[in-house]
Short mmCIF file of C-alpha atoms in Angstrom, two decimals:
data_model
loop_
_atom_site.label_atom_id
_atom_site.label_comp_id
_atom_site.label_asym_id
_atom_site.label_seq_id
_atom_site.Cartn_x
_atom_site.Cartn_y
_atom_site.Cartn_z
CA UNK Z 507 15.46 0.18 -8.00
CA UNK Z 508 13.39 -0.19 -4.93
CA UNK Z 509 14.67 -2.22 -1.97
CA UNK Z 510 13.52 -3.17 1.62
CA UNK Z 511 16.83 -3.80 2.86
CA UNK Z 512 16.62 -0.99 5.49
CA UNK Z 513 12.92 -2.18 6.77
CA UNK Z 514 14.17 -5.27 6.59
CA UNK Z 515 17.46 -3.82 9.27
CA UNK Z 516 14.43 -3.30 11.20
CA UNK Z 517 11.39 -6.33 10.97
CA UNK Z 518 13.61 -8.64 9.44
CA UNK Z 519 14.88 -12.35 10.83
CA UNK Z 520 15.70 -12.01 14.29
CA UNK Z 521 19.13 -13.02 15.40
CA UNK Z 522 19.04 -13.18 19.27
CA UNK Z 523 21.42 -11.64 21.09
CA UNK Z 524 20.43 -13.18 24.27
CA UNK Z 525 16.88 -14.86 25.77
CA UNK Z 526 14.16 -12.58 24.15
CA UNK Z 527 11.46 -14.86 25.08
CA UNK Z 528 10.36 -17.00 28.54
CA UNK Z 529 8.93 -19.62 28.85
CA UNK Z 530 5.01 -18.72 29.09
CA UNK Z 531 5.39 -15.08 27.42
CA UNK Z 532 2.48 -13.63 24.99
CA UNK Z 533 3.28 -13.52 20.98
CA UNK Z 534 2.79 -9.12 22.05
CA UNK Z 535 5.65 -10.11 24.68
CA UNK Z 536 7.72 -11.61 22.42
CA UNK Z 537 7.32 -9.41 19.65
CA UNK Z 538 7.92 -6.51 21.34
CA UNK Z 539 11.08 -7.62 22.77
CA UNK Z 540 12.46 -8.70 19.18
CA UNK Z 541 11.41 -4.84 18.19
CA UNK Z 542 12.88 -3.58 21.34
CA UNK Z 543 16.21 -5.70 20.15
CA UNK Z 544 16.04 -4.09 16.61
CA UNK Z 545 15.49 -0.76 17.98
CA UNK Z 546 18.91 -0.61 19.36
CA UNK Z 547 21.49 1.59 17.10
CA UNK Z 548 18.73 2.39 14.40
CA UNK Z 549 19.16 5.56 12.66
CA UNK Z 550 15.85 7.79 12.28
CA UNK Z 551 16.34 11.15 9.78
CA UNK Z 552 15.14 14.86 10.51
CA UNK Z 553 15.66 17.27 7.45
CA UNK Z 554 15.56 20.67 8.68
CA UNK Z 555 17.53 23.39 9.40
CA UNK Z 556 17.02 24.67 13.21
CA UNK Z 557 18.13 22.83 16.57
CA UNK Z 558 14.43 22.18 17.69
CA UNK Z 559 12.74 18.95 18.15
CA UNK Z 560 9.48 18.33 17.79
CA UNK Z 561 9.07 22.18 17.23
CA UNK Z 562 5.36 22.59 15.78
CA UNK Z 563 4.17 20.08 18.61
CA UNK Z 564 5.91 21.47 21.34
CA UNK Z 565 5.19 24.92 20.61
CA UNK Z 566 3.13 25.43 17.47
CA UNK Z 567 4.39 27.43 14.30
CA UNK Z 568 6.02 29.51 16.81
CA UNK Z 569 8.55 26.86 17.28
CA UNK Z 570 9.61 26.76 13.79
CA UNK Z 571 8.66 30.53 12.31
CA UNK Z 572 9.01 32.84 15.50
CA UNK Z 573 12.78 32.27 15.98
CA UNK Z 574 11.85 30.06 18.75
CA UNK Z 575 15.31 29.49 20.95
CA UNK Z 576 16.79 25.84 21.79
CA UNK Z 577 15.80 24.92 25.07
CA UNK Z 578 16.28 22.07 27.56
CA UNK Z 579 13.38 19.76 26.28
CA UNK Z 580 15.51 20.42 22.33
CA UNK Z 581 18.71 19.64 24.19
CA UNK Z 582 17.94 16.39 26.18
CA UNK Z 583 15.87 14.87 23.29
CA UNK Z 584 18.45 12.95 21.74
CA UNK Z 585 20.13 11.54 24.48
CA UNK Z 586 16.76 10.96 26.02
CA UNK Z 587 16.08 8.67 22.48
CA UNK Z 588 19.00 6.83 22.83
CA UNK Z 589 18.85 6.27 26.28
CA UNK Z 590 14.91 4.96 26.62
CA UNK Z 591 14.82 3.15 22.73
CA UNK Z 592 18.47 3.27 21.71
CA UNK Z 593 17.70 4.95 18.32
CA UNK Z 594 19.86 7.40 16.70
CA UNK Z 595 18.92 11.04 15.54
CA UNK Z 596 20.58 12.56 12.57
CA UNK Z 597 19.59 15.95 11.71
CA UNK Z 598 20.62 16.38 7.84
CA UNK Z 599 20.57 20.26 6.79
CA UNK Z 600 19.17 21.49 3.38
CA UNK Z 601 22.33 21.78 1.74
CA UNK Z 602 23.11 18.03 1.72
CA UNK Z 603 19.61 17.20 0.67
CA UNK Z 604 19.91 19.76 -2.10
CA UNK Z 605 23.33 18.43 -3.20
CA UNK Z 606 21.62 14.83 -3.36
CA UNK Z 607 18.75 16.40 -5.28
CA UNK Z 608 21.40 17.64 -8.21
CA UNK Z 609 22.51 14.11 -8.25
CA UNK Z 610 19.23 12.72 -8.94
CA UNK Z 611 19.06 10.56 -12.55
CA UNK Z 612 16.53 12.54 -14.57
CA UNK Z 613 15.08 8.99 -16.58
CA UNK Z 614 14.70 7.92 -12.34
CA UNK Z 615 12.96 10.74 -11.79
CA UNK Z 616 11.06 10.64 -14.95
CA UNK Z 617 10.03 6.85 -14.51
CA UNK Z 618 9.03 7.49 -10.45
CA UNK Z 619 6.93 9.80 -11.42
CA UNK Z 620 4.96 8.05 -14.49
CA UNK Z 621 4.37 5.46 -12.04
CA UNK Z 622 2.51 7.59 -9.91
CA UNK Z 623 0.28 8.96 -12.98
CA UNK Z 624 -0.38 5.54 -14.12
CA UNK Z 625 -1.15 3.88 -10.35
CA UNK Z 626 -2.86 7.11 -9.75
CA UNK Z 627 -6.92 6.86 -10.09
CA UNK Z 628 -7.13 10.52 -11.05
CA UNK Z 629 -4.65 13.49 -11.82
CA UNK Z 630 -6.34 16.77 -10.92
CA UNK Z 631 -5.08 20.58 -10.51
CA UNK Z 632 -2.01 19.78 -11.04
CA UNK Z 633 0.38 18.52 -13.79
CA UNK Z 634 3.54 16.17 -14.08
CA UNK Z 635 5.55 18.78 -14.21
CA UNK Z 636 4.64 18.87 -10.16
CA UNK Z 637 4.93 15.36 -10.39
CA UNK Z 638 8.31 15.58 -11.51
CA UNK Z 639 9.29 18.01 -8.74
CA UNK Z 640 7.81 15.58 -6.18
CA UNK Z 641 9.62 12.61 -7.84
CA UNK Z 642 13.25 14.29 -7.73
CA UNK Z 643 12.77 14.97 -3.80
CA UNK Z 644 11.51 11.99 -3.55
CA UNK Z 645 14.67 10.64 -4.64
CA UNK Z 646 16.89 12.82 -2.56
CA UNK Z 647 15.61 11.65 0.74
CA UNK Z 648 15.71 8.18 -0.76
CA UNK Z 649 19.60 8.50 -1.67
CA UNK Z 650 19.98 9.69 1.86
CA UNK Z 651 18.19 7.06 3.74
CA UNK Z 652 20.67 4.66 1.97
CA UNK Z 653 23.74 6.88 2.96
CA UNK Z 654 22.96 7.12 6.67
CA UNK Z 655 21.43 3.34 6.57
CA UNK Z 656 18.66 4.72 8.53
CA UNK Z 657 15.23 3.19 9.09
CA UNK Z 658 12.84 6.38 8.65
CA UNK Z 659 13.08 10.25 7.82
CA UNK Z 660 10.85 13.19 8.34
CA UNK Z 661 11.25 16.14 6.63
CA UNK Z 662 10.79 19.79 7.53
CA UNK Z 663 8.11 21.09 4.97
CA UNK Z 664 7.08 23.83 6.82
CA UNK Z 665 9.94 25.95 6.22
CA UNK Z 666 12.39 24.32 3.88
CA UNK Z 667 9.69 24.33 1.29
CA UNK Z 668 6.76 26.57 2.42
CA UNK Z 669 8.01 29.48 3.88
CA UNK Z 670 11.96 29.32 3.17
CA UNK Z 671 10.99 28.05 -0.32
CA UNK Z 672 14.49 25.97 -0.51
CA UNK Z 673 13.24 23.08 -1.71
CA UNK Z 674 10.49 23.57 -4.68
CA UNK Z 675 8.57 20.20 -3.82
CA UNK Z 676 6.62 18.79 -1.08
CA UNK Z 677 6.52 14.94 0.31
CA UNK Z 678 3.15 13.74 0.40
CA UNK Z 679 4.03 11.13 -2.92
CA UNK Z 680 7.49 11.01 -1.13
CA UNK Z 681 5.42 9.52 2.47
CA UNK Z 682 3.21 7.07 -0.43
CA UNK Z 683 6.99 5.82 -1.92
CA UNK Z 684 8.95 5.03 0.93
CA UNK Z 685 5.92 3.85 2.91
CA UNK Z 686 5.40 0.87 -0.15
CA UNK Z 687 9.41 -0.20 0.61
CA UNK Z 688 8.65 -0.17 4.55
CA UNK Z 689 10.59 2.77 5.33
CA UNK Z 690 8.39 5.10 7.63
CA UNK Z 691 8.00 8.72 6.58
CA UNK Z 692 6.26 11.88 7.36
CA UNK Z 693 6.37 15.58 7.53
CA UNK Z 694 7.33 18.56 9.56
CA UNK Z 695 10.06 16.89 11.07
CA UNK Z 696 7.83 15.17 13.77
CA UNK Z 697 9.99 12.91 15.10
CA UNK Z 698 7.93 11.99 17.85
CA UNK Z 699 5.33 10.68 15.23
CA UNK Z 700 8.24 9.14 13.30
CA UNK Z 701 9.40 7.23 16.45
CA UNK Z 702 5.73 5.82 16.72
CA UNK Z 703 5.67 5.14 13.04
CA UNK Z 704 9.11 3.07 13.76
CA UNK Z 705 7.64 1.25 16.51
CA UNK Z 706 4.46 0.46 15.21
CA UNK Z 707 6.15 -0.79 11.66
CA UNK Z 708 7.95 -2.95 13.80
CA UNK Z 709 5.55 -4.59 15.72
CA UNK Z 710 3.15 -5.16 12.61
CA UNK Z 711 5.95 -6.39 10.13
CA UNK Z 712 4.95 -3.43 8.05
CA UNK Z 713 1.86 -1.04 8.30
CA UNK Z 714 3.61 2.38 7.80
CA UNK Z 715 1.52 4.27 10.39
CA UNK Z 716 -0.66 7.19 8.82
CA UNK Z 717 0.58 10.79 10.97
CA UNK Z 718 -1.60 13.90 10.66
CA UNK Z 719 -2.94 16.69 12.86
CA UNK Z 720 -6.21 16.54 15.59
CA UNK Z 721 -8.66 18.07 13.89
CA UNK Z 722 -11.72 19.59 15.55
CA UNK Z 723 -14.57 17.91 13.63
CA UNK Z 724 -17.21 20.35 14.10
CA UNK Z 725 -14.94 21.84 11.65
CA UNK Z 726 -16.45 20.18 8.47
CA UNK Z 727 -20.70 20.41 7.51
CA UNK Z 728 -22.03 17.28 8.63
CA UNK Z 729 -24.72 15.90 5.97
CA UNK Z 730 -27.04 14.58 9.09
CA UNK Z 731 -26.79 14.02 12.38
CA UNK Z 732 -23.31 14.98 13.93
CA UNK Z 733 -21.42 11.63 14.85
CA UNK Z 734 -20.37 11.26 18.16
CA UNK Z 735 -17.04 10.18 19.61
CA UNK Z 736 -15.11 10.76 16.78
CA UNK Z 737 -11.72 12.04 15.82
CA UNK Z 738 -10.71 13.42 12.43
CA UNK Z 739 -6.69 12.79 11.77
CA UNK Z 740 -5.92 14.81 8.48
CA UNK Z 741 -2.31 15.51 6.76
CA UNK Z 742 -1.67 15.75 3.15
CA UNK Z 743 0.47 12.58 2.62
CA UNK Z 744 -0.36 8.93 3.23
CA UNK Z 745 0.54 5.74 2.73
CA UNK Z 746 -1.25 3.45 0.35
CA UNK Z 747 -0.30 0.22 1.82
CA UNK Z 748 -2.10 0.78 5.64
CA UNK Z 749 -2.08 -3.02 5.96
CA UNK Z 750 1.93 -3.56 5.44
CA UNK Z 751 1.12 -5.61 2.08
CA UNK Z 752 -1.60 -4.11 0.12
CA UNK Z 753 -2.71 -0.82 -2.14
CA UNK Z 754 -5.56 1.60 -1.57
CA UNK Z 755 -6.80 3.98 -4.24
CA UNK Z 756 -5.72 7.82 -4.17
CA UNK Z 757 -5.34 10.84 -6.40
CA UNK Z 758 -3.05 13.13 -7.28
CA UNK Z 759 -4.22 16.54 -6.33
CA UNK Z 760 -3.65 20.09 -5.24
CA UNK Z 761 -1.63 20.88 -1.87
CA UNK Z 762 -3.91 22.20 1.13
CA UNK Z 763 -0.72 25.33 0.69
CA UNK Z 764 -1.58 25.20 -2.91
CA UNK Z 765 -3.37 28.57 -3.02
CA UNK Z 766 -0.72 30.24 -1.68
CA UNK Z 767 2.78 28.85 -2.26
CA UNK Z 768 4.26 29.92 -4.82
CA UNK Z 769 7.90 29.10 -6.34
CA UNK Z 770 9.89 32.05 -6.98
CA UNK Z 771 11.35 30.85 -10.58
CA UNK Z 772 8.12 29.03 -11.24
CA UNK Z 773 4.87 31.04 -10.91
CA UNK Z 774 2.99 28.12 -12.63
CA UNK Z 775 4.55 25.68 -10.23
CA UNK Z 776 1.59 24.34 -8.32
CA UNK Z 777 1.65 22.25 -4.69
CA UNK Z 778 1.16 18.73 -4.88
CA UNK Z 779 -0.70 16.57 -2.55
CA UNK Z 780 -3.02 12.95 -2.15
CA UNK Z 781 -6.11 11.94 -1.77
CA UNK Z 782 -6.53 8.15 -0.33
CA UNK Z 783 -9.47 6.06 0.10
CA UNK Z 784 -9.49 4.70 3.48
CA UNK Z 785 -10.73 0.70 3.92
CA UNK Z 786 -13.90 1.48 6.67
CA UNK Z 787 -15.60 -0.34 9.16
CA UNK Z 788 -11.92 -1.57 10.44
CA UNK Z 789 -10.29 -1.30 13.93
CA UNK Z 790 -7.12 1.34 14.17
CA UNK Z 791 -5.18 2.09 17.06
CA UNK Z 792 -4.73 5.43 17.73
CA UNK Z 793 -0.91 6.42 19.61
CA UNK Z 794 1.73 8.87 20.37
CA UNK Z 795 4.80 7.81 22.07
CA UNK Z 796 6.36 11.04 23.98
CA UNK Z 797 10.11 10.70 24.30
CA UNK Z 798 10.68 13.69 26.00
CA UNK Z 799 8.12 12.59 28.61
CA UNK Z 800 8.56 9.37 28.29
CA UNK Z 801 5.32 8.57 27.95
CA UNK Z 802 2.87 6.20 25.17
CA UNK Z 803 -0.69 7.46 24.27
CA UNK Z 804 -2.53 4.04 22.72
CA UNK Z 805 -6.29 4.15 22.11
CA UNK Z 806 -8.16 2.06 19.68
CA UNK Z 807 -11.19 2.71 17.38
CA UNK Z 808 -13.32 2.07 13.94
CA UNK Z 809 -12.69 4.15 10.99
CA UNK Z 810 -15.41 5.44 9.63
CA UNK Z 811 -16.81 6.82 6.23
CA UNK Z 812 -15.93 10.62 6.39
CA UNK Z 813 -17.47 10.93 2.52
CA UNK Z 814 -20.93 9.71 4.05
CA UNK Z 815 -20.94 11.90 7.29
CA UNK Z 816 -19.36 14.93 6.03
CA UNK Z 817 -20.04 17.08 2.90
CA UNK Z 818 -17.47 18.01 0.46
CA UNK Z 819 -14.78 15.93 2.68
CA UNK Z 820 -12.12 15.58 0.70
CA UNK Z 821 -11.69 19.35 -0.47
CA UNK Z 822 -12.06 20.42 3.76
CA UNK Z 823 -8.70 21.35 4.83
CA UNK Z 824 -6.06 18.81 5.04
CA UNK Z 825 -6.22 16.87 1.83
CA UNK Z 826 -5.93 12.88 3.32
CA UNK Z 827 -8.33 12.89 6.74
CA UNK Z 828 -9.64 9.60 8.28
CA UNK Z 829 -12.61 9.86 10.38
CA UNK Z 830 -12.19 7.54 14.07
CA UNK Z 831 -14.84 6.39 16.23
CA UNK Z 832 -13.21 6.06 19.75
CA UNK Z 833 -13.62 2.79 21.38
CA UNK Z 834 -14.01 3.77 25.00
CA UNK Z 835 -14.35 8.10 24.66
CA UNK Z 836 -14.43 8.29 28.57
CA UNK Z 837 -10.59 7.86 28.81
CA UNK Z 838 -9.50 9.55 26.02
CA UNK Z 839 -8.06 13.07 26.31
CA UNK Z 840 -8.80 13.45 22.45
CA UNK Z 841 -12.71 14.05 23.15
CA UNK Z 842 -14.84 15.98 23.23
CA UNK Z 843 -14.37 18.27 20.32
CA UNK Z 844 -15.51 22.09 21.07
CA UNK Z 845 -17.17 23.72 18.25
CA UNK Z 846 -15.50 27.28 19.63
CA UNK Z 847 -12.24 25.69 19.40
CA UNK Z 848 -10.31 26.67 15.52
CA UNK Z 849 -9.81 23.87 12.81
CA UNK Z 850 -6.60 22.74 14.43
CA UNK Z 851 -7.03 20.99 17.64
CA UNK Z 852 -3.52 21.58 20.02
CA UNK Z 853 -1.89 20.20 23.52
CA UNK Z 854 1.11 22.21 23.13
CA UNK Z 855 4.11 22.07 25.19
CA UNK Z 856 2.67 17.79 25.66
CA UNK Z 857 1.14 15.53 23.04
CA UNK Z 858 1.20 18.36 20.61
CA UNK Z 859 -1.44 18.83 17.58
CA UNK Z 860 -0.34 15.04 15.61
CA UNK Z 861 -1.04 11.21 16.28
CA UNK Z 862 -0.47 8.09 14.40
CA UNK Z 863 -2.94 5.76 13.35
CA UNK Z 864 -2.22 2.37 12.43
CA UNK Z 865 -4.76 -0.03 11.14
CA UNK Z 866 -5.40 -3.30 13.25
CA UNK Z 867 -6.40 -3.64 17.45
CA UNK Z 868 -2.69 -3.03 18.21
CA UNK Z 869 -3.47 -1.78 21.57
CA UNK Z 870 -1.91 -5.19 23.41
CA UNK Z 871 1.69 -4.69 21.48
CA UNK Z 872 1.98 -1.12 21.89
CA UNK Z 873 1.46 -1.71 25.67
CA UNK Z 874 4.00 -4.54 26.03
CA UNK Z 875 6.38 -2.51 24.14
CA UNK Z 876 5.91 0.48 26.44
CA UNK Z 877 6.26 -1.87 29.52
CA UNK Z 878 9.79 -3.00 28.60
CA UNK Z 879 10.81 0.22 27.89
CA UNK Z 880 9.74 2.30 30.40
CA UNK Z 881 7.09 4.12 28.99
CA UNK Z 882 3.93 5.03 30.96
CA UNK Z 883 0.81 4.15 29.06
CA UNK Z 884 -1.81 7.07 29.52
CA UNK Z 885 -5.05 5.07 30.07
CA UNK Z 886 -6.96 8.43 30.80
CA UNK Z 887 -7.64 12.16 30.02
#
């Protein structure tokens, strides 16, 4: 049974603890302070199994394959998070999510993931079997959400399923589920993106935030002239509901890992993944909120067709990628692409390869929420 009672922990009525609002204050004032207010004591999940934070964007796959050591920035993170937002971090280990995945109710699992056929537009490359895998994490995280009444998890798919292979599933229809009963999700255990989900789900009463890497757009065969001032954000799991309240199309599809992950007990097991079709022509806003730095990247855009300007789009790398025009491409460290640079576009060690995008000209409330909390705004490169 799906419920929104731990969104609604976070967007729901406000009880005021003391004066949120003066006299004179903007509705992105006021907002932001009620957010600011909710913030306090929420719970936000990492599943993984290592000490780092923020590992791929601090230091690439390094961080989380190279036997990285815990350092200072891992250390200070949490207290840092409670001290500037007053949010929680739980780190939850495989063990417990695999002990919640042997409780799962196989008709549960079975009905989650017959929804997802029939809502589905198209089922290619893989089978429900996958489905079914997908469905029973799915689940898992779910049960544990509701355990630790936390607001939002992240999961660590880079090891506990892809290279570790502990976990036989990965979360993009997990990031579509939880994202349609307002609880933020995404993967690699990027909590930095997950705080900015939190945030941004907040202040919107409900748009789930869509995370994926930078990616260098001279990367993908464009079918005329090369667009200009553009950013290409691409993961393989999305939300279907960018507005808060609606549904978008998508697929069910092959895994950009599909090629090469294999299960050990399963040879025929293949990855599974989405494909959404984005609503165009719309303002985003484009942000990153840096704990450990404490500060707030916030730039705003148009998305734009990535099926008309680039060919075979969908089957390029990351399976879900949304194509941004930047509104004002002089202050934004994102541009210019480099067509020597790889696929992958990086600021290691600071904003790190991932960004959020939420749909809507939120630009006004991310800055007021950054004001009262201490964040500096980067307005520049």
């Amino acid at each position: 049974m799906r419920t929104r009672f731990f969104y609604l922990m976070l967007i729901g009525s406000i009880v005021s603890v003391g004066p949120l609002a003066a006299r004179g204050d903007s509705p992105e004032k006021v907002k932001a302070r009620q957010v600011v207010e909710k913030l306090r004591n929420a719970k936000l999940l990492s599943i993984q199994d290592y000490d780092k934070i923020n590992a791929i964007d601090q230091e690439g796959m390094a961080g989380v394959w190279g036997n990285s050591p815990v350092n200072e920035y891992d250390r200070a993170y949490r207290n840092r998070l409670k001290e500037y937002l007053g949010i929680d971090l739980i780190l939850i280990r495989s063990p417990e999510l695999l002990e919640e995945v042997k409780k799962v109710d196989p008709k549960a699992q079975e009905a989650l993931a017959d929804l997802w056929i029939r809502e589905a537009t198209e089922m290619t490359k893989v089978t429900r079997k996958d489905v079914l895998r997908s469905a029973k994490l799915c689940l898992a995280i779910r049960a544990l959400v509701k355990k630790y009444k936390a607001v939002a998890v992240t999961y660590d798919s880079a090891t506990l399923t892809l290279s570790e292979k502990k976990v036989d599933a990965w979360t993009p229809l997990t990031i579509l589920e939880l994202a349609k009963e307002g609880i933020p999700a995404c993967c690699q255990s990027h909590v930095d993106c997950l705080v900015t989900q939190t945030i941004g789900c907040g202040l919107t009463d409900g748009r789930p935030g869509y995370v994926g890497d930078v990616l260098n757009d001279w990367a993908f065969p464009a079918t005329g002239e090369r667009p200009k001032d553009v950013i290409v954000v691409g993961h393989c799991g999305a939300p279907i509901n960018p507005h808060g309240n609606d549904r978008i199309p998508y697929l069910i599809r092959d895994h950009i890992h599909s090629g090469t992950w294999k299960w050990p007990t399963d040879p025929d097991a293949i990855a599974e993944a989405t494909t959404v079709t984005w609503p165009t022509h719309e303002p985003v806003t484009v942000a990153k909120f840096d704990v450990g730095r404490r500060k707030a990247s916030i730039y705003t855009g148009t998305v734009l067709d990535g099926n008309a300007l680039y060919r075979d789009f969908p089957n390029c790398i990351c399976r879900n990628k949304m194509v941004v025009r930047i509104d004002d491409p002089r202050q934004c460290y994102l541009l210019p692409s480099d067509p020597k640079e790889g696929s992958f576009r990086n600021w290691w060690g600071s904003w790190g390869c991932h960004q959020v995008v939420f749909y809507g000209d939120l630009r006004a409330l991310f800055k007021e929420f950054a004001a009262i909390t201490g964040f500096q705004v980067v307005e520049g490169k």
